[in-house]
Structure formats: C-alpha cells, structure tokens
Amino acid sequence: MSDSPFVVIDDLHFSRGDKDIFRGVSLTIPRGKITAIMGPSGTGKTTLLKLIGGQLTPDAGRVWIDEHEVHALSRKALFRLRRRMGMLFQSGALFSDLSVFENVAFPLRVHTDLPQSMVRDLVLMKLEAVGLRGARSLMPSELSGGMTRRVALARALALDPELILYDEPFVGQDPISKGVLVQLIKRVNEALGLTAVVVSHDIKETLSIADYVYVIADGQVMAHGSPASLDVDQDPRVSQFVHGEPDGPVPFHYPALDFRHDMLGVAGGGR
Amino acid sequence: MKRSKIMELGVGLFMLAGILGMIFLGLRVSGLTLTSPGNTFTLEANFSNIGGLKPRAQVTMAGVTVGRISSIELDTDWYDARVVMELDGKLEDRLSRDTTAAILTSGLLGEQYVGLSVGGDPETLADGDTIRDTQSALVLEELIQQFVSNMVSD
Amino acid sequence: MMRQISALGRRGCDLLEAMGRAGLFLAQSSVGVPSREGLYLWLRQVHFIGVLSLAIVLVSGLFIGMVLALQGYTILVDFGAEQALGQMVALSLLRELSPVVAALLFAGRAGSALTAEIGLMKATEQLTSMEMIGVDPLRRVVAPRLWAGFVALPLLTVGFSVVGIYGGYLVGVEWLGVFDGSFWGNMQSSVDFVGDVGNGMLKSLVFAVVVTWIAVFQGYDLIPTSEGISRATTRTVVYSSLAVLGLDFVLTAVMFGGLS
C-alpha cells in the first residue's frame, strides 16, 4: 500500500478552445518523493496541477490521488480530499485582507476546532520553519515576492498535507530567495516525508532537488527519468531543454511566414 | 481588534438608523398613530354624497386637524354614505349636539376633508354618536346643472 | 441570411447559458446556514458596502428632496395647491425616487467595488487557493457579500427617503413658506404605510438582490486580467442600472398601475 504511487495520471486529454494542451499524458508520482514536471513555457504545466487538484475537468483520461478518482468525486468529497493537499501558487495567492499570521492560521481555523493557543503555536511553528516568524503581523502587500512565497508555503503546510503541489516556485526570484526556496522544499520533504510535485522550467534548481523528472512538450510526455539520466539523454529535444540551448528542435521562432516574404509585404500578408 | 469594534459599532448604528427611519416614515410621513384608542373617540356622520372623500382623510375644525376618517361605507338603510371619524379624545363631550359636518376641498384641486363647525346646543356628542347636520361634497357636474337650469328658468 | 440567423441563435444560447450559470451561482451561494464566523464576515461587508455608502446616499437624498420641493412648489402654486407639496414630495420619494436613485448610487458605489474586489481576488488566484485549501469561495467570499447587499440597500433607501422628505420640508416650509400643518397633514392623509412605504421597500429589496447579484457574479465570472476586471466593473454598473430601471417599470405597473 505504501509503495503504491500517490498520484496516477492515465491518458489525460485536455483542450482549451481549439488548442490541444494535453494529448494523452500518463505519469505516476511516487509516494514520499519529489517529482518534477518540466517543460518549456506554455506547455500547460500549471493546467496539469489544476487537473490534479480537481479544479479543471479533463476531456478524457483519469487522475487518481491515493486511490480516489479525482473527477468522479462529489464536490464535498473533493473538498475533503483537498484538505490532504497543499498547493503553492505562482503568485503566492495570499489573502490580501488577512495578515501573515491569519493567512497561515486560515486553514487551521476552517478545518479544525483547535483552541486559540494551539493555533497560535502551530502557526508560529510553520512561520519559524520558513524563517518569517518576525513578519507575522505584516500584511501581504508589505512582503517581497520571495517572502510572499515563503508565507504561502507555510500556509500550504499548515494542515500537514500528504501531497504538496508547487507551481513554478522559483520563477521571478532573485538567486538568494531561489536558494532559500530550494532548500526549504528539500527540507520540508525530508522532514515531513510528504509527496511533492514541482512544476518548473528552472532546470538547475529543479534538477538539484527532484528524485524523478518528467519532461512535457507538445502535450505529451517527452522524456522521464532521474535527473542524472536526463542529463545524458540522447534525444536532441531533451538535451536542448535540459542544457538550455536557445535554438534546436524546439524552434526559437513562433511559426510564421518566410521572413523575407513578410518584410517585403507581398501577398498582402497582413500587418 | 480595536478597528473591528469600531466597525461593529458602525454597523449597529447603521441598522438602528434604518429602523428609526422606518419608524419616522410610519409615524410622521404616513401618519400611523401609536396612541392608544383611549385617546380618541368616534363619531359618525351620514352624507348623501361624499364625492372624492377617502378613508384616512383629515377632519378639521376651524382649519385645525382634530382627527381623521377611519372608514366609509354604504348605509343600506338610507342608501347614503356613513363616514366614521376618529377624533381627538380631548373633544369628547365638548362638541355640541348640533355640530355640522361638511365635506370641503382644500384648494381647487386639493384633497377633500371633513370640516366640523360647532353649534350652540348645550348638550354634547359622546363616543359613537351621529352628527345629524351634514353638508355633502360639492360635485362639479351638479353645480353646473343647477347653474344651467337657473339660467333657463330666468 | 442563414449565417445571421445562426449567429443570433448562438448569441441566444450564450445568453441563456450565462443566465443559467448566474442563477446556479446565486442559488449555491445564498442558501445555507451561516456560521459564527460567517456572521462576522457578513458584518464586515455590511460595513463596507452599507455604512461607507451612507454619506453619498444621504447627501443625494437631501438634494433630491430639496429640488423636488422647489420644482413642485412652482407648479403647484399655479393651481393654488401648494399645500399638497408635502404629499407630492413624500409620494414621489417613497414610491419612485428613493428605491431607484439609491439603487443606482449603490450600483456605482458598492456594486463596482464588489466586482473589482472579487475580480482581483480571482486574478491573484486567491479564490483558487481558497478552493485548494478546501474552503468553498462561494460560501466564504460570495455569500457574505450577497447578504450584506440584500440588507444594506433597503436600509440606505429608508435613509434616502427620510433625508429627502426632510429636505423637502426645509425648502417647502422653512424657505417657501408652505404652512407647516398642511405640509405634514396632507402628507399623512395621502401616504399609506403599506401601499406606499411598504411597496417602496419591496422595490428596494428587489433592486438590492438584482444589483448585488450582478455585481458579485460579474466579479466571479470575469476573465482574470486587468482588462477583464475593468470591463466587468463597467458591465456591473451598466447592467445593474438597466436592470433597476427596467424592473422599476414592471414593479410600478404591478404595484401602482392597477395591473394586479
């Protein structure tokens, strides 16, 4: 039981408008490990997290979390399942009308009947873990981007979830906060033994903490393996991505007409 | 915590003000009275034609409002209109028995109301009595008809 | 020709779908047993959309009452009927102007703010993260705002009427010299508590539901970009103003037009 994968995604299809985002994605996320899902921007990594969290419904395919099929659950059961998950949003998504302390206390207050003093202890513990115990009375608008994300991490951990989803945790951070977040994610995982999914395109940071990596492109899983095996992968697309080469099989240019053709403005090709 | 106290107070005052406003609209604007019935007494009067008189219209005496009309119904004995008035309790047993009631109009287009004028009889009207001497509303068509027939007969 | 007809059909379907979504939204968020905490959230919203709108509503009410008295006087005095001023001011305020103008001001002051606030919460993923924490944003964010609107607007309407009638009194009696007794007396004999005050309040309650519903739904349903928020805010004001004026005609016809 404890060896069975925590999240299983089977042949997932999803499209938005006319655009296919996923065309048959299958992956398994092992229990207690950090799994990274990587890919170039615009491949729908955030969408994948929303599908796992049950906020979006796929066109076809299924998602299981700990043997529960997410999209077959009732609204109530889905909310119950979500209590066992934490999610760290790209923007942090702190509640702007609550202080840092209240933000972290929020999940505890709505889901538990703990006495006030216990809530306080728990919140201060979580804030201490992310190094922001001193910032408890600040409002979210007074925090820097890195601090916002750390508070959001504390909030995501407040209920001691079994699964935590990180949505682009490193994007737009200075090197120091990046380093802090990398360490935090690693430490949290080791200390609490929870299952983590990191969606990111920051290769260096992600590869340094992930136990297993999926690379998604063109709506499909392009490659998967341990960070070490991906590093020496022969597939030109994978190595382009992993080594960050600007041009290669994944083109630098958005599909367009011939450049010379466009510049001369023949054929009236528009603006 | 201090701010939320002020907020609660504000909301409380807001709701209180709304309730007080409702009371103002009830008492002062639509003229509902909270005074107990003991402070008023009723008189009745029969009119052969009440014109446009409506329930809750004013009853005045020398231009001063002394009460209002509580109901109007058809008296099936005489086939005229029985108007029930509620008057200020201070006037009970003070109006003479030969008090007259007339239906008057305030201004050319104004509301119709009942005007009382006192006579000289030493006996007075008590609660539930009927005013005998009444003057009906002026109906414009009847006036014109009278005027025309007078002209013809001249 | 066929294309136009099918485009019209598609628009119709979209409209119906949006209305269905909005109706479901209203039903899901407004029904439910409030918790102690929900009561506190509601109180905060009453403060935000009610108490803070009080100033603009009262000032507008005062001026509208004063203008009514002034205009009414110049017309009524031609017929020698200036005693009927009180009745005119009170009836036009209670039946029409208070519910409608207060609702329009409410849509502009509180409705647009509600849309922008909820829209911004959506754009910054606060609603999504609330969902992921396992809290239903319909209950936590939307319901207190809806119920606050339902309560606040009728109260504001009462305030508008009271202040407006007082403004009419100031101009009519204190300034233009209408006799005090006939001002109030005529008012009292012509205003019916249930028929005029009550129906006015009923109108106001209907407007409160419609305006708050539109504002909150526009915020919840918008496209989470800055352009989407500005569009939704505009839509809130436009839709709720039109809805108030249109519904006002229907309600007036039913209540006072002898259609009942």
mmCIF file with all atom_site columns, N, CA and C in Angstrom, chain A residues 174-199:
data_model
loop_
_atom_site.group_PDB
_atom_site.id
_atom_site.type_symbol
_atom_site.label_atom_id
_atom_site.label_alt_id
_atom_site.label_comp_id
_atom_site.label_asym_id
_atom_site.label_entity_id
_atom_site.label_seq_id
_atom_site.pdbx_PDB_ins_code
_atom_site.Cartn_x
_atom_site.Cartn_y
_atom_site.Cartn_z
_atom_site.occupancy
_atom_site.B_iso_or_equiv
_atom_site.pdbx_formal_charge
_atom_site.auth_seq_id
_atom_site.auth_comp_id
_atom_site.auth_asym_id
_atom_site.auth_atom_id
_atom_site.pdbx_PDB_model_num
ATOM 1  N N  . ASP A 1 174 ? 15.051 36.306 -6.967  1.00 0.00 ? 174 ASP A N  1
ATOM 2  C CA . ASP A 1 174 ? 16.489 36.575 -7.045  1.00 0.00 ? 174 ASP A CA 1
ATOM 3  C C  . ASP A 1 174 ? 17.236 35.323 -6.587  1.00 0.00 ? 174 ASP A C  1
ATOM 4  N N  . PRO A 1 175 ? 18.536 35.218 -6.915  1.00 0.00 ? 175 PRO A N  1
ATOM 5  C CA . PRO A 1 175 ? 19.280 33.972 -6.628  1.00 0.00 ? 175 PRO A CA 1
ATOM 6  C C  . PRO A 1 175 ? 19.207 33.565 -5.163  1.00 0.00 ? 175 PRO A C  1
ATOM 7  N N  . ILE A 1 176 ? 19.186 34.543 -4.260  1.00 0.00 ? 176 ILE A N  1
ATOM 8  C CA . ILE A 1 176 ? 19.179 34.179 -2.838  1.00 0.00 ? 176 ILE A CA 1
ATOM 9  C C  . ILE A 1 176 ? 17.852 33.525 -2.463  1.00 0.00 ? 176 ILE A C  1
ATOM 10 N N  . SER A 1 177 ? 16.729 34.175 -2.844  1.00 0.00 ? 177 SER A N  1
ATOM 11 C CA . SER A 1 177 ? 15.437 33.569 -2.490  1.00 0.00 ? 177 SER A CA 1
ATOM 12 C C  . SER A 1 177 ? 15.274 32.237 -3.185  1.00 0.00 ? 177 SER A C  1
ATOM 13 N N  . LYS A 1 178 ? 15.810 32.132 -4.406  1.00 0.00 ? 178 LYS A N  1
ATOM 14 C CA . LYS A 1 178 ? 15.752 30.857 -5.099  1.00 0.00 ? 178 LYS A CA 1
ATOM 15 C C  . LYS A 1 178 ? 16.434 29.777 -4.265  1.00 0.00 ? 178 LYS A C  1
ATOM 16 N N  . GLY A 1 179 ? 17.639 30.127 -3.792  1.00 0.00 ? 179 GLY A N  1
ATOM 17 C CA . GLY A 1 179 ? 18.379 29.169 -2.979  1.00 0.00 ? 179 GLY A CA 1
ATOM 18 C C  . GLY A 1 179 ? 17.611 28.795 -1.729  1.00 0.00 ? 179 GLY A C  1
ATOM 19 N N  . VAL A 1 180 ? 16.989 29.814 -1.096  1.00 0.00 ? 180 VAL A N  1
ATOM 20 C CA . VAL A 1 180 ? 16.230 29.563 0.126   1.00 0.00 ? 180 VAL A CA 1
ATOM 21 C C  . VAL A 1 180 ? 15.077 28.623 -0.158  1.00 0.00 ? 180 VAL A C  1
ATOM 22 N N  . LEU A 1 181 ? 14.371 28.877 -1.277  1.00 0.00 ? 181 LEU A N  1
ATOM 23 C CA . LEU A 1 181 ? 13.206 28.053 -1.595  1.00 0.00 ? 181 LEU A CA 1
ATOM 24 C C  . LEU A 1 181 ? 13.615 26.615 -1.920  1.00 0.00 ? 181 LEU A C  1
ATOM 25 N N  . VAL A 1 182 ? 14.716 26.481 -2.668  1.00 0.00 ? 182 VAL A N  1
ATOM 26 C CA . VAL A 1 182 ? 15.193 25.136 -2.997  1.00 0.00 ? 182 VAL A CA 1
ATOM 27 C C  . VAL A 1 182 ? 15.444 24.355 -1.716  1.00 0.00 ? 182 VAL A C  1
ATOM 28 N N  . GLN A 1 183 ? 16.116 25.034 -0.799  1.00 0.00 ? 183 GLN A N  1
ATOM 29 C CA . GLN A 1 183 ? 16.438 24.374 0.462   1.00 0.00 ? 183 GLN A CA 1
ATOM 30 C C  . GLN A 1 183 ? 15.188 24.017 1.248   1.00 0.00 ? 183 GLN A C  1
ATOM 31 N N  . LEU A 1 184 ? 14.257 24.964 1.260   1.00 0.00 ? 184 LEU A N  1
ATOM 32 C CA . LEU A 1 184 ? 13.019 24.750 2.010   1.00 0.00 ? 184 LEU A CA 1
ATOM 33 C C  . LEU A 1 184 ? 12.257 23.541 1.469   1.00 0.00 ? 184 LEU A C  1
ATOM 34 N N  . ILE A 1 185 ? 12.140 23.502 0.152   1.00 0.00 ? 185 ILE A N  1
ATOM 35 C CA . ILE A 1 185 ? 11.366 22.410 -0.445  1.00 0.00 ? 185 ILE A CA 1
ATOM 36 C C  . ILE A 1 185 ? 12.013 21.072 -0.102  1.00 0.00 ? 185 ILE A C  1
ATOM 37 N N  . LYS A 1 186 ? 13.322 21.053 -0.225  1.00 0.00 ? 186 LYS A N  1
ATOM 38 C CA . LYS A 1 186 ? 14.064 19.836 0.069   1.00 0.00 ? 186 LYS A CA 1
ATOM 39 C C  . LYS A 1 186 ? 13.869 19.430 1.535   1.00 0.00 ? 186 LYS A C  1
ATOM 40 N N  . ARG A 1 187 ? 14.006 20.431 2.404   1.00 0.00 ? 187 ARG A N  1
ATOM 41 C CA . ARG A 1 187 ? 13.965 20.135 3.830   1.00 0.00 ? 187 ARG A CA 1
ATOM 42 C C  . ARG A 1 187 ? 12.581 19.679 4.268   1.00 0.00 ? 187 ARG A C  1
ATOM 43 N N  . VAL A 1 188 ? 11.595 20.402 3.759   1.00 0.00 ? 188 VAL A N  1
ATOM 44 C CA . VAL A 1 188 ? 10.213 20.067 4.091   1.00 0.00 ? 188 VAL A CA 1
ATOM 45 C C  . VAL A 1 188 ? 9.919  18.630 3.704   1.00 0.00 ? 188 VAL A C  1
ATOM 46 N N  . ASN A 1 189 ? 10.409 18.273 2.521   1.00 0.00 ? 189 ASN A N  1
ATOM 47 C CA . ASN A 1 189 ? 10.144 16.934 2.034   1.00 0.00 ? 189 ASN A CA 1
ATOM 48 C C  . ASN A 1 189 ? 10.807 15.878 2.904   1.00 0.00 ? 189 ASN A C  1
ATOM 49 N N  . GLU A 1 190 ? 12.034 16.168 3.288   1.00 0.00 ? 190 GLU A N  1
ATOM 50 C CA . GLU A 1 190 ? 12.747 15.190 4.111   1.00 0.00 ? 190 GLU A CA 1
ATOM 51 C C  . GLU A 1 190 ? 12.141 15.091 5.498   1.00 0.00 ? 190 GLU A C  1
ATOM 52 N N  . ALA A 1 191 ? 11.806 16.260 6.047   1.00 0.00 ? 191 ALA A N  1
ATOM 53 C CA . ALA A 1 191 ? 11.340 16.272 7.435   1.00 0.00 ? 191 ALA A CA 1
ATOM 54 C C  . ALA A 1 191 ? 9.955  15.669 7.563   1.00 0.00 ? 191 ALA A C  1
ATOM 55 N N  . LEU A 1 192 ? 9.063  15.947 6.609   1.00 0.00 ? 192 LEU A N  1
ATOM 56 C CA . LEU A 1 192 ? 7.680  15.519 6.750   1.00 0.00 ? 192 LEU A CA 1
ATOM 57 C C  . LEU A 1 192 ? 7.355  14.287 5.926   1.00 0.00 ? 192 LEU A C  1
ATOM 58 N N  . GLY A 1 193 ? 8.281  13.911 5.036   1.00 0.00 ? 193 GLY A N  1
ATOM 59 C CA . GLY A 1 193 ? 8.047  12.713 4.230   1.00 0.00 ? 193 GLY A CA 1
ATOM 60 C C  . GLY A 1 193 ? 6.850  12.832 3.325   1.00 0.00 ? 193 GLY A C  1
ATOM 61 N N  . LEU A 1 194 ? 6.543  14.028 2.871   1.00 0.00 ? 194 LEU A N  1
ATOM 62 C CA . LEU A 1 194 ? 5.357  14.154 2.025   1.00 0.00 ? 194 LEU A CA 1
ATOM 63 C C  . LEU A 1 194 ? 5.721  14.027 0.553   1.00 0.00 ? 194 LEU A C  1
ATOM 64 N N  . THR A 1 195 ? 4.707  13.825 -0.230  1.00 0.00 ? 195 THR A N  1
ATOM 65 C CA . THR A 1 195 ? 4.885  13.692 -1.671  1.00 0.00 ? 195 THR A CA 1
ATOM 66 C C  . THR A 1 195 ? 4.832  15.084 -2.278  1.00 0.00 ? 195 THR A C  1
ATOM 67 N N  . ALA A 1 196 ? 5.785  15.379 -3.144  1.00 0.00 ? 196 ALA A N  1
ATOM 68 C CA . ALA A 1 196 ? 5.810  16.723 -3.704  1.00 0.00 ? 196 ALA A CA 1
ATOM 69 C C  . ALA A 1 196 ? 5.824  16.662 -5.220  1.00 0.00 ? 196 ALA A C  1
ATOM 70 N N  . VAL A 1 197 ? 5.113  17.577 -5.834  1.00 0.00 ? 197 VAL A N  1
ATOM 71 C CA . VAL A 1 197 ? 5.159  17.733 -7.279  1.00 0.00 ? 197 VAL A CA 1
ATOM 72 C C  . VAL A 1 197 ? 5.634  19.150 -7.547  1.00 0.00 ? 197 VAL A C  1
ATOM 73 N N  . VAL A 1 198 ? 6.729  19.275 -8.271  1.00 0.00 ? 198 VAL A N  1
ATOM 74 C CA . VAL A 1 198 ? 7.251  20.599 -8.580  1.00 0.00 ? 198 VAL A CA 1
ATOM 75 C C  . VAL A 1 198 ? 7.097  20.822 -10.070 1.00 0.00 ? 198 VAL A C  1
ATOM 76 N N  . VAL A 1 199 ? 6.373  21.864 -10.416 1.00 0.00 ? 199 VAL A N  1
ATOM 77 C CA . VAL A 1 199 ? 6.236  22.222 -11.814 1.00 0.00 ? 199 VAL A CA 1
ATOM 78 C C  . VAL A 1 199 ? 7.139  23.414 -12.041 1.00 0.00 ? 199 VAL A C  1
#
